[in-house]
XYZ file of C-alpha atoms in Angstrom:
534
model
C 0.000 0.000 0.000
C 1.367 3.355 -0.911
C 2.428 5.617 1.915
C 0.414 8.724 2.548
C 2.318 11.841 3.525
C 0.409 13.744 6.182
C 1.137 17.241 4.953
C -1.296 19.972 4.010
C -1.044 22.792 1.584
C -0.241 25.962 3.420
C 2.421 28.346 4.592
C 5.285 26.934 6.627
C 7.250 28.711 9.330
C 10.081 29.698 6.970
C 9.868 33.389 6.129
C 10.449 34.828 2.678
C 14.040 35.912 2.080
C 15.286 38.774 -0.018
C 17.324 36.715 -2.457
C 18.695 37.788 -5.828
C 17.076 36.400 -8.935
C 19.198 34.093 -11.055
C 18.171 34.152 -14.723
C 17.612 30.591 -15.943
C 20.078 29.209 -18.419
C 18.673 28.529 -21.862
C 19.308 24.817 -21.495
C 17.357 24.663 -18.242
C 14.061 26.028 -19.478
C 11.634 24.241 -21.763
C 8.617 26.430 -22.437
C 5.799 25.021 -24.544
C 2.918 27.096 -25.874
C -0.240 25.875 -27.511
C 1.473 26.347 -30.834
C 4.484 24.385 -29.624
C 6.885 27.356 -29.898
C 9.567 27.861 -27.241
C 9.514 30.982 -25.098
C 12.313 33.441 -25.756
C 14.728 33.019 -22.870
C 15.633 36.715 -22.992
C 12.036 37.603 -22.148
C 12.176 35.296 -19.153
C 15.405 36.738 -17.841
C 14.597 40.425 -18.304
C 11.039 40.673 -16.992
C 10.652 43.282 -14.264
C 7.787 44.317 -12.038
C 7.569 47.576 -13.937
C 6.643 45.782 -17.168
C 4.076 43.486 -15.567
C 1.191 45.840 -16.247
C 1.903 45.816 -19.979
C 1.119 42.117 -20.381
C -2.667 42.298 -20.348
C -3.144 43.660 -23.845
C -0.380 41.548 -25.304
C -1.709 38.403 -23.695
C -5.383 38.835 -24.522
C -5.310 36.338 -27.397
C -2.773 33.881 -25.940
C -4.347 30.499 -25.072
C -1.765 29.712 -22.392
C 1.608 28.037 -22.052
C 3.669 25.720 -19.873
C 7.252 26.307 -18.770
C 9.185 23.213 -17.660
C 12.275 23.640 -15.488
C 14.303 20.542 -14.487
C 15.001 20.286 -10.757
C 18.728 20.179 -9.959
C 20.741 19.043 -6.920
C 21.084 21.776 -4.293
C 24.374 22.112 -2.456
C 23.712 25.168 -0.288
C 20.316 24.533 1.294
C 21.477 22.206 4.066
C 19.381 23.894 6.772
C 16.130 22.679 5.229
C 17.490 19.299 4.136
C 16.468 19.898 0.509
C 18.432 17.953 -2.102
C 16.690 19.018 -5.313
C 15.197 22.308 -6.354
C 15.541 25.624 -8.105
C 17.344 28.718 -6.909
C 15.301 31.962 -7.087
C 14.790 33.021 -10.668
C 12.728 35.227 -12.937
C 10.350 33.423 -15.259
C 7.573 34.214 -17.678
C 4.263 34.995 -15.986
C 2.360 31.946 -14.671
C -0.405 31.289 -12.141
C -0.322 27.557 -11.332
C 2.517 25.114 -10.750
C 3.280 21.468 -10.021
C 6.186 19.025 -9.963
C 6.146 16.307 -12.643
C 8.231 13.140 -13.101
C 8.566 10.324 -15.619
C 6.820 7.262 -14.140
C 3.132 7.679 -13.126
C 3.296 4.506 -11.014
C 5.996 5.953 -8.732
C 5.078 7.918 -5.606
C 7.053 10.901 -4.384
C 8.186 10.032 -0.850
C 9.096 13.506 0.192
C 8.024 17.095 0.578
C 7.831 19.794 -2.084
C 7.917 23.459 -1.115
C 7.761 26.531 -3.309
C 7.689 30.282 -2.983
C 6.736 32.674 -5.733
C 6.997 36.349 -6.603
C 3.770 38.256 -7.270
C 3.855 39.859 -10.712
C 1.837 42.880 -9.538
C 3.919 43.822 -6.480
C 7.253 42.037 -6.703
C 6.725 40.566 -3.221
C 7.790 37.017 -2.451
C 5.471 34.644 -0.630
C 6.465 32.462 2.300
C 7.282 28.824 1.557
C 4.202 26.775 0.689
C 3.790 23.008 0.693
C 2.583 21.332 -2.498
C 0.361 18.252 -2.041
C 2.590 15.411 -3.223
C 0.102 12.528 -3.338
C -1.703 12.913 -6.647
C -0.903 9.683 -8.482
C -4.128 8.144 -7.140
C -5.954 10.378 -9.600
C -5.866 9.281 -13.186
C -6.993 6.583 -15.551
C -7.547 2.991 -14.435
C -4.579 0.655 -14.816
C -4.561 -1.164 -18.162
C -7.028 1.319 -19.676
C -6.141 2.783 -23.053
C -5.607 6.200 -21.455
C -3.154 4.804 -18.888
C -1.424 2.689 -21.535
C -0.953 5.578 -23.975
C 2.683 6.039 -22.980
C 2.043 9.737 -22.385
C 1.100 9.642 -18.695
C 3.464 10.989 -16.040
C 3.550 11.196 -12.258
C 2.934 14.552 -10.583
C 2.064 16.476 -7.462
C -1.274 18.218 -7.172
C -1.353 21.587 -8.923
C -0.989 24.652 -6.693
C -2.653 27.947 -7.587
C -0.350 30.886 -6.757
C -1.882 33.728 -8.782
C 0.002 35.770 -11.378
C 3.682 35.346 -10.588
C 6.954 36.038 -12.402
C 9.507 34.516 -10.046
C 9.875 31.115 -8.405
C 12.053 29.105 -6.039
C 11.544 25.426 -5.209
C 12.979 22.717 -2.981
C 12.351 18.998 -2.553
C 12.987 17.296 0.784
C 13.075 13.470 0.825
C 10.935 11.757 3.435
C 13.128 10.963 6.480
C 14.300 7.339 6.544
C 12.183 6.554 3.506
C 14.910 4.405 2.052
C 14.856 3.579 -1.645
C 11.285 2.800 -2.771
C 10.836 -0.394 -4.705
C 11.075 -0.016 -8.500
C 12.265 3.619 -8.282
C 15.253 4.376 -10.481
C 17.754 6.781 -8.939
C 17.599 10.281 -10.333
C 20.330 10.620 -12.896
C 20.001 7.090 -14.273
C 19.815 7.574 -18.002
C 19.810 11.372 -17.722
C 21.954 14.185 -16.419
C 19.425 15.384 -13.834
C 21.117 14.965 -10.463
C 24.087 13.130 -11.934
C 26.679 15.433 -10.390
C 25.127 15.825 -7.020
C 27.312 17.708 -4.569
C 26.452 17.497 -0.891
C 23.503 15.298 -0.133
C 23.362 13.894 -3.647
C 23.106 10.353 -2.313
C 19.655 11.132 -0.909
C 18.381 12.045 -4.366
C 18.062 8.347 -5.193
C 14.899 8.155 -3.038
C 13.103 10.530 -5.400
C 11.431 9.774 -8.753
C 13.487 10.152 -11.922
C 13.194 13.154 -14.204
C 11.654 15.592 -11.750
C 10.775 19.012 -13.127
C 8.730 22.038 -12.108
C 5.948 22.958 -14.540
C 4.708 26.555 -14.476
C 1.307 26.989 -16.106
C -0.117 30.141 -17.610
C -3.841 29.314 -18.017
C -4.243 31.936 -20.737
C -6.874 34.607 -21.102
C -10.501 33.831 -21.902
C -12.293 35.748 -24.622
C -13.993 38.949 -23.417
C -17.215 38.026 -21.645
C -16.333 34.338 -21.713
C -16.234 33.665 -17.993
C -19.457 33.205 -16.097
C -17.519 32.020 -13.098
C -17.483 35.275 -11.183
C -21.237 35.679 -11.029
C -23.391 34.388 -8.218
C -25.018 31.073 -9.178
C -28.664 31.285 -10.187
C -31.295 30.463 -7.629
C -32.341 26.932 -8.468
C -36.075 26.617 -9.154
C -38.016 23.698 -7.748
C -36.785 20.830 -5.630
C -38.796 17.685 -6.040
C -39.045 14.865 -8.548
C -39.134 11.159 -8.945
C -36.848 8.665 -10.692
C -36.267 5.547 -12.717
C -33.678 3.258 -14.178
C -33.025 4.679 -17.654
C -31.565 2.951 -20.660
C -27.902 3.333 -21.448
C -27.076 5.961 -24.012
C -27.414 4.656 -27.571
C -24.247 2.872 -28.543
C -22.920 2.917 -24.979
C -23.322 -0.662 -23.809
C -19.938 -1.015 -22.209
C -17.121 1.495 -22.676
C -16.474 3.048 -26.021
C -14.442 5.745 -27.712
C -17.028 7.739 -29.617
C -15.926 9.913 -32.532
C -16.688 13.587 -32.255
C -19.870 14.648 -34.005
C -19.248 17.263 -36.667
C -22.418 19.176 -35.931
C -23.333 22.311 -37.776
C -24.635 25.362 -35.874
C -28.167 24.720 -34.667
C -28.011 20.938 -35.054
C -28.906 18.793 -32.063
C -26.903 15.585 -31.683
C -29.743 14.039 -29.692
C -32.562 15.365 -31.874
C -34.125 17.315 -28.985
C -35.000 20.995 -28.945
C -32.664 23.207 -26.881
C -34.016 24.306 -23.516
C -35.679 27.700 -23.393
C -33.757 30.364 -21.494
C -30.343 29.007 -22.514
C -27.632 31.629 -22.762
C -27.298 33.072 -26.245
C -24.422 31.337 -28.044
C -21.213 33.314 -28.471
C -20.695 34.572 -31.985
C -17.489 33.983 -33.900
C -15.771 31.097 -35.609
C -15.604 27.834 -33.667
C -13.030 25.182 -34.423
C -14.193 21.661 -35.255
C -13.070 20.497 -31.798
C -14.967 23.327 -30.102
C -18.086 22.512 -32.147
C -17.831 18.860 -31.155
C -17.469 19.624 -27.434
C -20.422 22.000 -27.595
C -22.535 19.656 -29.753
C -22.257 16.983 -27.033
C -24.630 19.210 -25.016
C -26.855 20.230 -27.917
C -29.872 18.327 -26.554
C -29.788 20.800 -23.660
C -28.583 24.111 -25.132
C -27.794 25.662 -28.513
C -24.383 25.128 -30.060
C -21.866 27.572 -28.602
C -23.730 28.208 -25.336
C -21.534 29.224 -22.420
C -23.985 28.087 -19.752
C -26.591 25.372 -19.349
C -29.460 26.987 -17.423
C -31.167 25.483 -14.416
C -34.594 23.843 -14.772
C -37.529 23.422 -12.432
C -38.387 19.954 -11.168
C -41.174 19.611 -13.733
C -38.967 20.808 -16.597
C -36.272 18.349 -15.538
C -38.758 15.446 -15.548
C -39.896 16.458 -19.030
C -36.279 16.626 -20.184
C -35.584 13.160 -18.765
C -38.502 11.737 -20.730
C -37.192 13.463 -23.861
C -33.674 12.116 -23.302
C -34.569 8.604 -22.134
C -38.286 8.285 -22.843
C -38.158 5.118 -24.894
C -36.557 3.281 -21.986
C -38.939 4.426 -19.219
C -42.074 2.654 -18.100
C -45.316 4.613 -17.820
C -44.927 4.733 -14.034
C -41.306 5.896 -14.298
C -42.319 8.625 -16.711
C -44.983 9.780 -14.288
C -42.584 10.153 -11.337
C -38.875 9.797 -12.004
C -36.656 10.380 -8.966
C -34.404 13.107 -10.301
C -33.342 16.436 -8.852
C -33.913 19.699 -10.727
C -31.106 20.340 -13.176
C -28.669 22.940 -11.797
C -27.055 25.584 -13.966
C -23.675 24.474 -15.347
C -20.949 26.564 -16.979
C -19.904 24.799 -20.187
C -16.364 24.221 -21.387
C -16.852 27.141 -23.756
C -17.981 29.164 -20.754
C -14.739 28.658 -18.832
C -12.593 29.030 -21.936
C -11.347 25.520 -22.746
C -8.761 25.350 -25.518
C -10.196 22.271 -27.233
C -6.966 21.632 -29.145
C -5.324 20.379 -25.922
C -7.475 17.268 -25.505
C -7.793 14.028 -27.437
C -10.338 14.268 -30.257
C -12.672 11.415 -29.320
C -14.978 11.092 -26.318
C -14.942 7.986 -24.134
C -18.120 6.781 -22.425
C -19.008 4.158 -19.878
C -22.357 2.342 -19.851
C -24.058 4.301 -17.042
C -23.363 6.272 -13.868
C -23.886 4.241 -10.700
C -21.916 6.426 -8.272
C -20.315 9.834 -7.825
C -16.875 10.318 -6.290
C -16.231 13.660 -4.584
C -12.735 15.178 -4.663
C -10.912 18.349 -3.791
C -8.325 19.774 -6.178
C -5.766 20.264 -3.352
C -4.735 23.484 -5.119
C -5.146 25.852 -2.155
C -7.961 28.195 -1.162
C -6.458 31.569 -2.098
C -8.637 32.184 -5.133
C -11.644 34.379 -5.805
C -14.715 32.965 -7.502
C -14.076 35.227 -10.495
C -10.737 33.414 -10.893
C -12.290 29.928 -10.931
C -12.384 29.667 -14.764
C -8.660 30.496 -14.828
C -7.972 27.769 -12.274
C -9.925 25.257 -14.353
C -8.015 26.237 -17.505
C -4.847 25.705 -15.458
C -5.958 22.265 -14.231
C -6.924 21.345 -17.795
C -3.548 22.337 -19.222
C -1.723 20.621 -16.327
C -3.690 17.385 -16.795
C -3.208 17.276 -20.565
C 0.214 18.825 -21.231
C 2.060 17.968 -17.998
C 0.431 14.684 -16.895
C -0.330 13.408 -20.405
C -4.045 12.674 -19.838
C -6.552 12.771 -22.719
C -8.519 15.649 -21.122
C -9.114 17.195 -17.714
C -9.670 14.323 -15.279
C -12.820 15.450 -13.467
C -16.316 15.287 -14.960
C -17.430 18.360 -13.029
C -15.880 21.054 -10.855
C -17.496 23.253 -8.192
C -16.085 26.526 -6.882
C -16.507 27.881 -3.358
C -19.357 30.160 -4.501
C -21.340 27.110 -5.592
C -21.015 27.485 -9.346
C -20.796 24.191 -11.267
C -18.542 23.703 -14.299
C -18.451 21.061 -17.025
C -15.206 19.088 -16.863
C -14.188 16.324 -19.265
C -15.771 16.770 -22.699
C -18.516 14.523 -24.015
C -21.761 15.963 -22.633
C -22.879 16.713 -19.073
C -25.956 14.454 -19.361
C -23.930 11.541 -20.757
C -21.857 8.924 -18.881
C -18.441 10.327 -19.813
C -15.560 8.266 -18.458
C -13.177 10.436 -16.440
C -9.753 10.011 -14.835
C -10.456 10.947 -11.234
C -10.539 7.837 -9.009
C -7.970 5.292 -10.119
C -9.666 1.886 -10.222
C -13.207 3.276 -10.200
C -13.586 5.471 -13.267
C -16.011 3.062 -14.963
C -19.716 3.662 -14.287
C -18.958 6.684 -12.075
C -18.678 10.447 -12.304
C -16.032 12.588 -10.607
C -16.833 15.920 -8.949
C -13.987 18.126 -7.672
C -14.542 21.012 -5.266
C -11.884 23.613 -6.067
C -9.652 24.128 -3.027
C -7.980 22.225 -0.183
C -10.219 20.828 2.552
C -7.963 18.916 4.913
C -8.157 21.601 7.607
C -10.593 24.106 6.079
C -14.333 23.520 5.863
C -15.916 23.758 2.408
C -18.425 26.557 1.942
C -22.108 25.756 2.412
C -22.680 26.932 -1.172
C -20.194 24.395 -2.498
C -21.742 21.570 -0.462
C -25.221 22.520 -1.671
C -23.991 22.614 -5.277
C -22.535 19.092 -4.973
C -25.887 17.881 -3.573
C -27.850 19.483 -6.436
C -25.460 18.181 -9.063
C -25.498 14.608 -7.756
C -29.299 14.645 -7.350
C -29.614 15.461 -11.044
C -26.719 13.470 -12.492
C -27.421 10.291 -10.488
C -31.144 10.755 -11.085
C -30.557 10.481 -14.825
C -29.546 6.878 -14.100
C -32.117 6.081 -11.407
C -29.601 6.009 -8.547
C -30.614 6.716 -4.936
C -28.029 8.987 -3.194
C -28.718 7.352 0.189
C -28.052 3.790 -0.994
C -25.043 1.665 -1.885
C -24.141 0.159 -5.224
C -21.784 -2.511 -6.522
C -18.690 -1.443 -8.471
C -15.871 -3.535 -9.911
C -12.345 -2.324 -9.184
C -10.079 -1.603 -12.098
C -7.075 -1.936 -9.786
C -5.740 0.233 -6.975
C -4.153 0.207 -3.538
C -7.343 -0.660 -1.627
C -9.050 -3.141 -3.936
C -7.449 -5.570 -6.380
C -8.443 -5.477 -10.012
C -11.698 -7.370 -10.596
C -12.878 -7.228 -6.971
C -16.562 -6.327 -6.583
C -17.001 -3.623 -3.964
C -20.108 -2.247 -2.246
C -19.742 1.518 -2.372
C -21.982 4.373 -1.274
C -23.651 5.971 -4.290
C -22.046 9.265 -3.214
C -18.540 8.475 -2.004
C -15.324 10.346 -1.317
C -12.169 9.617 -3.274
C -10.661 7.996 -0.165
C -13.443 5.378 -0.187
C -12.045 3.899 -3.390
C -8.333 4.580 -2.943
C -5.999 5.046 0.015
C -5.674 8.831 -0.105
C -6.514 11.873 1.997
C -8.690 13.278 -0.842
C -11.236 14.939 -0.655
C -9.834 16.250 2.629
C -11.255 15.384 6.030
C -13.443 18.469 6.301
C -15.142 17.864 2.949
C -15.463 14.117 3.504
C -17.385 14.804 6.738
C -19.946 16.770 4.696
C -20.832 13.845 2.426
C -23.535 12.572 4.785
C -25.266 15.932 4.420
C -24.743 15.810 0.641
C -26.439 12.397 0.451
C -29.490 13.447 2.446
C -29.863 16.746 0.588
C -29.473 15.040 -2.793
C -32.118 12.468 -1.899
C -34.425 15.284 -0.837
C -33.910 17.083 -4.133
C -34.869 13.833 -5.885
C -38.120 13.725 -3.910
C -37.190 10.631 -1.883
């Protein structure tokens, strides 16, 4: 069983130091943009606080970028015990970071700390811990996504806000010894090969460690609905039924993207009244496909799926699944009123980052609740930027086919579409290793090991699960049977009785979704059942 490091994201006792900035050498920085062009190293080295204000106009049409900086042996930081890291340096502006390594099956037995320089003020933060146990997220072992050869191990992403300087250090876990099947750093590469003091300890760390700095890019003007207060949700009752699987979704499948034209509905249903007016402008084929996956609910290009009353939701369920419902089920399906959901277009997804096809499972029998472990120092208006950062980190840094979560919820209670394929469809995510089949993954943005989630976020999770599970006739207060795809709690093929609304830690040995959020799941189950009319 993998060890779990009991550390939380937060500020440690070490104070920020006034250290000079060392410009990164050209060979040390790999910066990848959406177009695949490297960042000019001169720009990285010469950025000053005085020029920070000039970026907004220049960056308005930039979809984002990732800078990768290899971690090197440290010879002067003996007080902290760090053996790998980065000395303070100026970098191109970024807002989210994480440490990445080669083998996704290898855990990081150690501690990662960072401090960053705010682009707006030039002030350095105190040292912050980065959540190191993130490998339990991801695709199931032996799945095509896990076997793609692109996946990598990583820490959780940490949101730091707009920054243009960074320092990092990695401290091996005391007495951890050499983990089984972990190659020493430096084997087959020059990272850590000429260690200096303490270099022997580097062998306990994963090979090929690097720090990825993510610029989430700027959304189009008016694109983000994330800063607004969520709509008041009309209605609360309903009834439910066991619906048919989606057409063509008996078992798991990789469905090709529909090449829908504007106004076409992939499901043949009329868009819901009151849907946000679609954004004008040219959409790429990938953007059309992601939007068309929701075209039974809203027009092509919509940035938000509006909430429905209980009666409207029942009518929609009949329209979506009517041929598979009995007369009694049509009369009273147990389903919660549909909540409003910000679409991928609404939070500004760059659809060129993900794999082209959508992957579905046969139905949704359970929901797993997560936290992003990315810290709580964000405003609700920044939530779309965080999601764009997670998306880029999951696809470009971790090598996943798309963002891992099916849905995300911010602390103001706004719900966002995650992995592409349609919010009403059983899209297969990469959120709970071993239990991604026949489930949906919901991540509350933030860290909830020691901080309580907001009541708005908890209510949003209850509303979302009442609707999403209701589409498949599942009772939030019951248990269901799931088959493990392999993990550190349940062997592959083992049938497990799981609560219909579970925390990530119920399916994998992890601290996710944080103790404070996990304690709220009982309330989520009862509220969700109430919204379903049970």
